[in-house]
Amino acid sequence: MEKIDVLYTEEQIKECVKRVARQIEADFDGEEIVFVGILKGAFMFISDLAREVNLNTKIDFISVSSYGQKTTSSGVVKLIKDLDNDIAGKNVIIVEDIVDTGLTLKYLSDLLQQRKPKTIKLCTLLDKESRRQVNIKADYVGFQIKDYFVVGYGIDYAQKYRGLPYVGHVILEG
Ligand code: IMP
Ligand code: MG
């Protein structure tokens, strides 16, 4: 069994979403943006962010699977579900739950860059910067965290805990 220690409460996450939303509004004043959520982990963050950002927004989703993560350094990322719409000429903000090695976000930002968007920005709720294997930096970061394994607010452990309204730190027990 695992025990979950609260790391960020629902209130703290709300404040964080507001702070990130204000940064996005300031950067894209008067423009339209396309939020690209990375399934499944970012679903809750993107839905709160989309409600909080007071701009014209469109929402699309993309899904990838990574192989050998944490046990090998192969860094292979495979596209499982592509975007539904063209992003050429659009202001794209990729929305992620956690940036860890950075391989997923690097793969996706390179992939979407080829489609000639007007701009691409990277937004993540959580950033484990100390774990980075590739040179990638998010433009909008909710919280910097240590090398904790976290769950909740969309983020899973073996598909569990995505529905928790807070972010917790998983402690494995006996
Ligand atoms: P990266 O490609 O190594 O940056 O991996 C990022 C992905 O790994 C995230 O989108 C998460 O799905 C997953 N991940 C990384 N850290 C955690 C964690 O602490 N809990 C749950 N999933 C995680
Ligand atoms: Mg993910």
Tab-separated table of N, CA, C and O and ligand atoms in Angstrom, residues 38-42 64 96-98 104 156 162, ligand 2:
chain	number	residue	atom	x	y	z
A	38	ILE	N	-1.423	17.496	-22.652
A	38	ILE	CA	-0.838	16.162	-22.813
A	38	ILE	C	-1.620	15.199	-21.911
A	38	ILE	O	-1.639	15.338	-20.692
A	39	LEU	N	-2.286	14.253	-22.580
A	39	LEU	CA	-3.111	13.280	-21.848
A	39	LEU	C	-2.220	12.234	-21.169
A	39	LEU	O	-1.160	11.932	-21.680
A	40	LYS	N	-2.694	11.635	-20.039
A	40	LYS	CA	-3.900	12.101	-19.389
A	40	LYS	C	-3.600	13.101	-18.283
A	40	LYS	O	-4.478	13.796	-17.792
A	41	GLY	N	-2.352	13.094	-17.836
A	41	GLY	CA	-1.990	13.815	-16.604
A	41	GLY	C	-2.389	15.275	-16.535
A	41	GLY	O	-2.653	15.797	-15.453
A	42	ALA	N	-2.460	15.957	-17.701
A	42	ALA	CA	-2.695	17.400	-17.666
A	42	ALA	C	-4.171	17.777	-17.708
A	42	ALA	O	-4.509	18.960	-17.743
A	64	VAL	N	1.013	10.718	-25.672
A	64	VAL	CA	2.252	10.009	-25.977
A	64	VAL	C	2.489	8.916	-24.947
A	64	VAL	O	1.934	8.954	-23.854
A	96	GLU	N	1.480	20.560	-19.591
A	96	GLU	CA	1.956	19.278	-19.069
A	96	GLU	C	1.710	19.209	-17.562
A	96	GLU	O	1.571	20.247	-16.897
A	97	ASP	N	1.642	17.991	-17.040
A	97	ASP	CA	1.497	17.854	-15.584
A	97	ASP	C	2.845	18.024	-14.877
A	97	ASP	O	2.979	18.827	-13.965
A	98	ILE	N	3.832	17.232	-15.332
A	98	ILE	CA	5.156	17.273	-14.697
A	98	ILE	C	6.228	17.196	-15.769
A	98	ILE	O	6.133	16.371	-16.665
A	104	THR	N	9.707	13.969	-22.875
A	104	THR	CA	8.367	14.082	-23.462
A	104	THR	C	8.150	15.472	-24.052
A	104	THR	O	7.722	15.618	-25.200
A	156	ASP	N	-1.090	10.313	-11.934
A	156	ASP	CA	-1.389	8.960	-11.423
A	156	ASP	C	-0.186	8.209	-10.884
A	156	ASP	O	0.965	8.541	-11.156
A	162	ARG	N	-5.765	9.964	-9.851
A	162	ARG	CA	-5.890	11.142	-10.722
A	162	ARG	C	-6.967	12.107	-10.232
A	162	ARG	O	-6.913	13.300	-10.495
B	2	MG	MG	2.356	12.779	-18.515
